[in-house]
mmCIF file of C-alpha atoms in Angstrom:
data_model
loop_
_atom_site.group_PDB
_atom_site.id
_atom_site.type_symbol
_atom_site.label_atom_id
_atom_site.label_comp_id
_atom_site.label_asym_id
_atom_site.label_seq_id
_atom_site.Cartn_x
_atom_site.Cartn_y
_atom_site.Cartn_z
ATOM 1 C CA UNK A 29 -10.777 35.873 -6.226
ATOM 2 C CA UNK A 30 -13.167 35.883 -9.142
ATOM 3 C CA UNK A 31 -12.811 39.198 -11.356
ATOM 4 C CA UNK A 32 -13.951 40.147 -14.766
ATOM 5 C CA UNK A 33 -11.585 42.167 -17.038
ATOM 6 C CA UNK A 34 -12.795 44.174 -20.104
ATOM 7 C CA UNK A 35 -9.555 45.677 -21.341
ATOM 8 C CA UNK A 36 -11.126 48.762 -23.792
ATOM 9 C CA UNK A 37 -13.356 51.934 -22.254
ATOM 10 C CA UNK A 38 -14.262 52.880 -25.191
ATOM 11 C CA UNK A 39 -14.226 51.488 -28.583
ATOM 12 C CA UNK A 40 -15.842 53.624 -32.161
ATOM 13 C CA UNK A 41 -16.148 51.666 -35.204
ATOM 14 C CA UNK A 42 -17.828 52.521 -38.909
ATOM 15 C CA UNK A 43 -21.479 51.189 -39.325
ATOM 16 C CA UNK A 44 -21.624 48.081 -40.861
ATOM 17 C CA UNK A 45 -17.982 47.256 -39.552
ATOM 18 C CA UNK A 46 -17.449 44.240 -37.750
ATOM 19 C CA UNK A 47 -17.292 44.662 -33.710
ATOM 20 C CA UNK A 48 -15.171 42.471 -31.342
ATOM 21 C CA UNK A 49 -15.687 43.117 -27.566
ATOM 22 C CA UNK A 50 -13.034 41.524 -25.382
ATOM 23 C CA UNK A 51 -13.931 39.945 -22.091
ATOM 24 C CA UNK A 52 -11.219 37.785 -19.327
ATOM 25 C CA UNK A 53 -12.482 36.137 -16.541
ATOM 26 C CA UNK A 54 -10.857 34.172 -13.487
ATOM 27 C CA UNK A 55 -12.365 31.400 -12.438
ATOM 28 C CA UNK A 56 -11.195 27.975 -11.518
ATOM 29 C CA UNK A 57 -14.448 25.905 -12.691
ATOM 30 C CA UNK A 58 -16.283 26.479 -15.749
ATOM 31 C CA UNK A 59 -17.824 29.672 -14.862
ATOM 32 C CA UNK A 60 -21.705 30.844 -16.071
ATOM 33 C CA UNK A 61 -20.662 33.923 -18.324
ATOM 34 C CA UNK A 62 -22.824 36.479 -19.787
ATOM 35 C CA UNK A 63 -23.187 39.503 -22.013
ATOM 36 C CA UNK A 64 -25.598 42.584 -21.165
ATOM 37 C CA UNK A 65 -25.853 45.812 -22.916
ATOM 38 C CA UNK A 66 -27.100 48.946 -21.129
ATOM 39 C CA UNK A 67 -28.233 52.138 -23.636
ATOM 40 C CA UNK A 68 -28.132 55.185 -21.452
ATOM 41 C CA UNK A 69 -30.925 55.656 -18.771
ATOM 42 C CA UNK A 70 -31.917 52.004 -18.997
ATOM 43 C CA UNK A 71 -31.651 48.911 -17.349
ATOM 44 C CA UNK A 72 -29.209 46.219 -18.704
ATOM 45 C CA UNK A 73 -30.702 43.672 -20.995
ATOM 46 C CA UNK A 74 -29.275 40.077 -21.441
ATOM 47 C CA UNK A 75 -27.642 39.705 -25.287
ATOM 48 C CA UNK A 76 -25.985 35.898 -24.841
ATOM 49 C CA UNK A 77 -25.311 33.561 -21.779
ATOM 50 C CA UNK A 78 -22.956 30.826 -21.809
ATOM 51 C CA UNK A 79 -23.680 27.636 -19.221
ATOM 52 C CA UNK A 80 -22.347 24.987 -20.925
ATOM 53 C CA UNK A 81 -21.824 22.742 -24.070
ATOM 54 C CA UNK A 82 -21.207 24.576 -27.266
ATOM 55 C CA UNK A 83 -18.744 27.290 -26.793
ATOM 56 C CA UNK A 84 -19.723 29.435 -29.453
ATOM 57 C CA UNK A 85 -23.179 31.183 -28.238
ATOM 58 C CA UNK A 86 -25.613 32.720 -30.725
ATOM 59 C CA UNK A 87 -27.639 35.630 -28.555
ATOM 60 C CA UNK A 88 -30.004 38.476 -29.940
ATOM 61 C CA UNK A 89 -29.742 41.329 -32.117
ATOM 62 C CA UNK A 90 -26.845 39.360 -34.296
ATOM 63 C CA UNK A 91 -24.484 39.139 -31.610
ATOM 64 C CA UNK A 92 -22.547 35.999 -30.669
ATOM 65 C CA UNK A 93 -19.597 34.925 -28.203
ATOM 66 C CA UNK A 94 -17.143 32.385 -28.155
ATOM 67 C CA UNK A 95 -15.918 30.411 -24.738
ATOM 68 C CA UNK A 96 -12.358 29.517 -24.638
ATOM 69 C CA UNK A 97 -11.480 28.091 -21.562
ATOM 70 C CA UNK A 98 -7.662 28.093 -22.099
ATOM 71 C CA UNK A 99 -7.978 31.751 -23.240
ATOM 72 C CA UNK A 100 -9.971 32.705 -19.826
ATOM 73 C CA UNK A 101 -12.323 34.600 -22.658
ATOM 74 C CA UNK A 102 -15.665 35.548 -23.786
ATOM 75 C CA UNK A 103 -15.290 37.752 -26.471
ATOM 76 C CA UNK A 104 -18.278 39.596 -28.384
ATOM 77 C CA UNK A 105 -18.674 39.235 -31.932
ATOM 78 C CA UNK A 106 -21.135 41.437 -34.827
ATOM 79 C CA UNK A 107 -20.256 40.886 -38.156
ATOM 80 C CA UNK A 108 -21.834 44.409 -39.146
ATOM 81 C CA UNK A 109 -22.214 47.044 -36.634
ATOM 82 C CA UNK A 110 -25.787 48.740 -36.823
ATOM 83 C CA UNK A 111 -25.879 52.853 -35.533
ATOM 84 C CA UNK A 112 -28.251 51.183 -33.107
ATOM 85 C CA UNK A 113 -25.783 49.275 -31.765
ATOM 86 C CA UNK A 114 -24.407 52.414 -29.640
ATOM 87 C CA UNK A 115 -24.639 51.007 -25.921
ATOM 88 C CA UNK A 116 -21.981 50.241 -23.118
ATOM 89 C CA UNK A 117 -21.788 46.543 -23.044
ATOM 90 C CA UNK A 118 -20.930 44.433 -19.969
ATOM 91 C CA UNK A 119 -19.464 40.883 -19.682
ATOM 92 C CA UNK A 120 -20.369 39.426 -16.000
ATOM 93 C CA UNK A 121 -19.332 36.101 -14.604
ATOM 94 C CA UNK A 122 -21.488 34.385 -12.138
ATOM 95 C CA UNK A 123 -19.780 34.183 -8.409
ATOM 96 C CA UNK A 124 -19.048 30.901 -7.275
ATOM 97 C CA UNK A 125 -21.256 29.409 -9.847
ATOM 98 C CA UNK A 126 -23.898 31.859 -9.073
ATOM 99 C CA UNK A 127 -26.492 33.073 -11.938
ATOM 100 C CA UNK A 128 -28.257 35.541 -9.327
ATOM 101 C CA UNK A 129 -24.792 37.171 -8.188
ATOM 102 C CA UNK A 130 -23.022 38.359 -10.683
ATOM 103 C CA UNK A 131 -19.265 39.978 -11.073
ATOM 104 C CA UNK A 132 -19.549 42.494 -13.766
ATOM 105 C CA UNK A 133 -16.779 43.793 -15.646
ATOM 106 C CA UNK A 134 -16.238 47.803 -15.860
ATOM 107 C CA UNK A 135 -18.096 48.040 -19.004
ATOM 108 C CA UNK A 136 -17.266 48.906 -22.798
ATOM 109 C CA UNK A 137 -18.236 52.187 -24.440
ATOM 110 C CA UNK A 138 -19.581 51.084 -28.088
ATOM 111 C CA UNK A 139 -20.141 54.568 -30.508
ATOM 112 C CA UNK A 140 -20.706 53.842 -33.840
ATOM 113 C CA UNK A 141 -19.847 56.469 -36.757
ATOM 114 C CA UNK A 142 -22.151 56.718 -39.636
ATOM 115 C CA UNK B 4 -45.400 39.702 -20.215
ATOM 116 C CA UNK B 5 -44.413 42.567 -18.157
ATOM 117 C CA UNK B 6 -40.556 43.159 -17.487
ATOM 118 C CA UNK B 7 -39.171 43.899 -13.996
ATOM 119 C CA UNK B 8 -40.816 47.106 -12.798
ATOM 120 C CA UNK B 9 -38.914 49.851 -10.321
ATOM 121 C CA UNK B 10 -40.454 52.617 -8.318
ATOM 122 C CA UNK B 11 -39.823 55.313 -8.221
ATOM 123 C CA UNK B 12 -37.754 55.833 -11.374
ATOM 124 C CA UNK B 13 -36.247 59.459 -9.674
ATOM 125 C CA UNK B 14 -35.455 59.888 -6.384
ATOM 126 C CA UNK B 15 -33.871 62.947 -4.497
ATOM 127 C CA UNK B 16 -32.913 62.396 -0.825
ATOM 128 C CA UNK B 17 -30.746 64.623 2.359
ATOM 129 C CA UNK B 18 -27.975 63.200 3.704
ATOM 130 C CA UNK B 19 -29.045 61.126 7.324
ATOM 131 C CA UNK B 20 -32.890 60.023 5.476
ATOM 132 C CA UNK B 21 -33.603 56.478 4.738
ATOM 133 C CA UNK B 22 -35.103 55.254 1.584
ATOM 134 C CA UNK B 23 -37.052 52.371 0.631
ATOM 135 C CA UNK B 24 -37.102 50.927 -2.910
ATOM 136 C CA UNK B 25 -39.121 48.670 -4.481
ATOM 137 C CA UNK B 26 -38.775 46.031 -7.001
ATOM 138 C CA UNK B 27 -41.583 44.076 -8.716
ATOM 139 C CA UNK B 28 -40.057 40.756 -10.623
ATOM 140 C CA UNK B 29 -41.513 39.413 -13.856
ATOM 141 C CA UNK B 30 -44.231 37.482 -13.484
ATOM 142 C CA UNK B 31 -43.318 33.775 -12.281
ATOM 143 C CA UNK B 32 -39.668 34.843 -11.624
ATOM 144 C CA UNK B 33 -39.302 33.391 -7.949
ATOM 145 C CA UNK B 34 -35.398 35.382 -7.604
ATOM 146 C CA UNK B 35 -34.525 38.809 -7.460
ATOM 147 C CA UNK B 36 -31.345 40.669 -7.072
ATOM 148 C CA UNK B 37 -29.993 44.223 -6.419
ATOM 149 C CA UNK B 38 -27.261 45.876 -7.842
ATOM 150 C CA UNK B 39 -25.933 49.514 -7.116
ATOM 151 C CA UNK B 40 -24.475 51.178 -10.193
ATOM 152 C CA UNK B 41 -21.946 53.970 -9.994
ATOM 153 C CA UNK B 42 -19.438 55.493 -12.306
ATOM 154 C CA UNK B 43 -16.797 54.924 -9.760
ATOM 155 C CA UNK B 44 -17.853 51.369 -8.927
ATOM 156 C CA UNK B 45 -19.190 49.954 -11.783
ATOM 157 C CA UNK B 46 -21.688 47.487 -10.978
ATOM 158 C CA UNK B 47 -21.833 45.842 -7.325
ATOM 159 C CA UNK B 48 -23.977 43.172 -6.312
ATOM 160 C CA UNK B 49 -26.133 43.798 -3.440
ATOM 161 C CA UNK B 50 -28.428 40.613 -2.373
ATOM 162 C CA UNK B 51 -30.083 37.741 -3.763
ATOM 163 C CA UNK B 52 -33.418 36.670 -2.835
ATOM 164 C CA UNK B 53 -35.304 33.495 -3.529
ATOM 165 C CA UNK B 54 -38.353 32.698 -1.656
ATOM 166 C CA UNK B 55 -38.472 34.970 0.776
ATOM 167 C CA UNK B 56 -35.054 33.866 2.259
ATOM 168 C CA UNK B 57 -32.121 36.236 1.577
ATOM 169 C CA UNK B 58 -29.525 33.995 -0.227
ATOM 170 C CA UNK B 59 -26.220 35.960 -1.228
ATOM 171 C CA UNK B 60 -25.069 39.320 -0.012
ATOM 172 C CA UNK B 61 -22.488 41.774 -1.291
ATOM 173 C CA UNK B 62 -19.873 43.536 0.948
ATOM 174 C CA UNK B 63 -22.346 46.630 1.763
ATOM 175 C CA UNK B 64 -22.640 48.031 5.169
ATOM 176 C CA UNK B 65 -25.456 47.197 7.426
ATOM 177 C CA UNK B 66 -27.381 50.324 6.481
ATOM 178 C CA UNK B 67 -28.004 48.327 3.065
ATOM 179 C CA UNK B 68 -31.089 45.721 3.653
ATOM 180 C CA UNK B 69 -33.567 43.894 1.705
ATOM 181 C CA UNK B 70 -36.839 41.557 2.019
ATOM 182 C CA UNK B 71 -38.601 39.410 -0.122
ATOM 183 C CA UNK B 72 -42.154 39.128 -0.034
ATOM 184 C CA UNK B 73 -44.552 35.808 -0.730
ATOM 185 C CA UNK B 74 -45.181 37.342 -4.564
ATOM 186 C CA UNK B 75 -41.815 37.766 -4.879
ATOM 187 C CA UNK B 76 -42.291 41.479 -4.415
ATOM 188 C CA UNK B 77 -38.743 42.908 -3.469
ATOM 189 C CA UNK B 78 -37.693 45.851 -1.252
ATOM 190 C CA UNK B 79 -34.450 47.525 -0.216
ATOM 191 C CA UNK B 80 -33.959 50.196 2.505
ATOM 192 C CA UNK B 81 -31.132 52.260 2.598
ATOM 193 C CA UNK B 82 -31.032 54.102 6.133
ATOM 194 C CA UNK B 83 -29.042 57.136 7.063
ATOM 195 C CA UNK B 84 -27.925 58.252 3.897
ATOM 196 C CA UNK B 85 -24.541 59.276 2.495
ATOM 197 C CA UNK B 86 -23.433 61.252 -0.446
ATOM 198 C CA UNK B 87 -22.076 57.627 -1.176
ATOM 199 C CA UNK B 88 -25.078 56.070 -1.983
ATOM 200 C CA UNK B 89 -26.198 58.524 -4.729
ATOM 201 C CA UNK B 90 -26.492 55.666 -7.789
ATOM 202 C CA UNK B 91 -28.163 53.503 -9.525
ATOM 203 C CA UNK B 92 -30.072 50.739 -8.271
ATOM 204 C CA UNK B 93 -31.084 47.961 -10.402
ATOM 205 C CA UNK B 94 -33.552 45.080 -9.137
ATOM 206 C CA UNK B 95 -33.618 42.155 -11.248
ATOM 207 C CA UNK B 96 -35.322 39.069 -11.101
ATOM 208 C CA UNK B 97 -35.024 34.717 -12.511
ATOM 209 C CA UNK B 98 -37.378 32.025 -12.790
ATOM 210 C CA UNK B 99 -34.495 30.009 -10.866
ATOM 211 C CA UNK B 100 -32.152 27.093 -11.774
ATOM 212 C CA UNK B 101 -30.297 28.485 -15.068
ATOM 213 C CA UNK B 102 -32.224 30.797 -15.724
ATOM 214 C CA UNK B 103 -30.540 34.443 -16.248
ATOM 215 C CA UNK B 104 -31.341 37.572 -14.614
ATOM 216 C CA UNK B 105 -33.266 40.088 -16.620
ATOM 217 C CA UNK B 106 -32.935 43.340 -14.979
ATOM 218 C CA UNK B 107 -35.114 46.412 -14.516
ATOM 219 C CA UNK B 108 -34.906 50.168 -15.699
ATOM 220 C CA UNK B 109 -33.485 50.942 -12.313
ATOM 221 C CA UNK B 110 -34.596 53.950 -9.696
ATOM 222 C CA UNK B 111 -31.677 56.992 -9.700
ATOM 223 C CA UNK B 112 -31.162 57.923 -6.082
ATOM 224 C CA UNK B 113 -29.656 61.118 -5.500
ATOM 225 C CA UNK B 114 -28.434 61.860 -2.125
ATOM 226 C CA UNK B 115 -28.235 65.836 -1.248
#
C-alpha cells in the first residue's frame, strides 16, 4: 500500500539556519509528490510539486526539493530559515497516480528561534 | 483571483445532527476534494469530484457524502453525528490534468 513517512514531529532551528525536511514515500511507479505548509488555523498551501523531469524542484518562498527515486525521498530544502517560516509542513504523495487524492504524511512541526 | 472559499468557518453541532458543508472552488477549477483533518488522523482523504461525477472516495462510512454541482460548487453532509467527526474539513479544488490542489481555510466542526 502507498504510505508517506515523515520521520521528525518536530524540528527547531536558529533563523537564518539552513532547514532540511525529510519525506519517504512507497510507491512502485514514479509517484506525483508534493510539499504543503499549513500555519495554524489555515488551510494548507502548495510550496513545490514534483511530476516529472528534473528532480530537483524550485517552489515558493525559497524552498526547494530533490526526487531520488532510489532513495524513495523528497526531502525539503531552505538555505536560511526566515522566523516566518514557523508552520507544520506536509509531504503528500498522490494515490495511484492521483493529483486530487492525496496520501499525506503526519506532518512536521517547524519553530524557528530568533 | 479568489482562493477556495469554506462556509461556515466555525461550526458547533450535538451528537445524532447532520451537517452540510460547503465548498466554493477557485474560479475555473473544474475538481474539488475533501479532506478531514484531525490530530489523531492526520489528514484523510474524503472524495474527489470532477464534473459533477464523484471520482475517488476515502474509506469513510456512509454517513460521509458529497455532490458536485454544474459550477463546480461542492457540498458534503455529514449525518448523525459522532464525537468522531469533530475536525477539520478542508475542500480543495484543480483546474484538472496536472494541475495541483490548492486547498481552502477549512470549516472547524465541533461535535457536542
Amino acid at each position: 500500500a502507498q504510505s508517506v513517512t515523515q520521520p521528525d514531529i518536530h524540528i527547531t532551528v536558529s533563523e537564518g539556519a539552513s532547514l532540511e525536511l525529510r519525506c519517504n514515500y512507497s510507491y512502485g511507479a514514479t509517484p506525483y509528490l508534493f510539499w504543503y505548509v499549513q500555519s495554524p488555523g489555515q488551510g494548507l498551501q502548495l510550496l513545490l510539486k514534483y511530476f516529472s523531469g528534473d528532480t530537483l524542484v524550485q517552489g515558493i518562498k525559497g524552498f526547494e526539493a530533490e526526487f531520488k527515486r532510489s532513495q524513495s525521498s523528497f526531502n525539503l530544502r531552505k538555505p536560511s530559515v526566515h522566523w516566518s517560516d514557523a508552520a507544520e509542513y506536509f509531504c503528500a504523495v498522490g494515490r495511484g497516480g492521483s493529483q486530487g487524492n492525496l496520501i499525506f504524511g503526519k506532518g512536521t512541526k517547524l519553530s524557528v528561534k530568533p | 483571483k479568489a482562493g477556495v472559499t469554506q462556509t461556515p468557518r466555525y461550526l458547533i453541532k450535538t451528537r445524532g445532527q447532520q451537517v452540510t458543508l460547503s465548498c466554493s472552488p477557485i474560479s475555473g477549477h473544474r475538481s474539488v476534494s475533501w479532506y478531514q483533518q484531525t490530530p489523531g488522523q492526520g489528514l484523510q482523504f474524503l472524495f474527489e469530484y470532477f464534473s459533477e461525477t464523484q471520482r475517488n472516495k476515502g474509506n469513510f462510512p456512509g454517513r460521509f457524502s458529497g455532490r458536485q454541482f454544474s459550477n463546480s460548487r461542492s457540498e458534503m453532509n455529514v449525518s448523525t453525528l459522532e464525537l468522531g467527526d469533530s475536525a477539520l474539513y478542508l475542500c480543495a479544488s484543480r483546474w484538472g490534468g496536472d494541475s495541483p490542489l490548492h486547498f481552502g481555510n477549512g470549516t472547524r466542526l465541533t461535535v457536542t
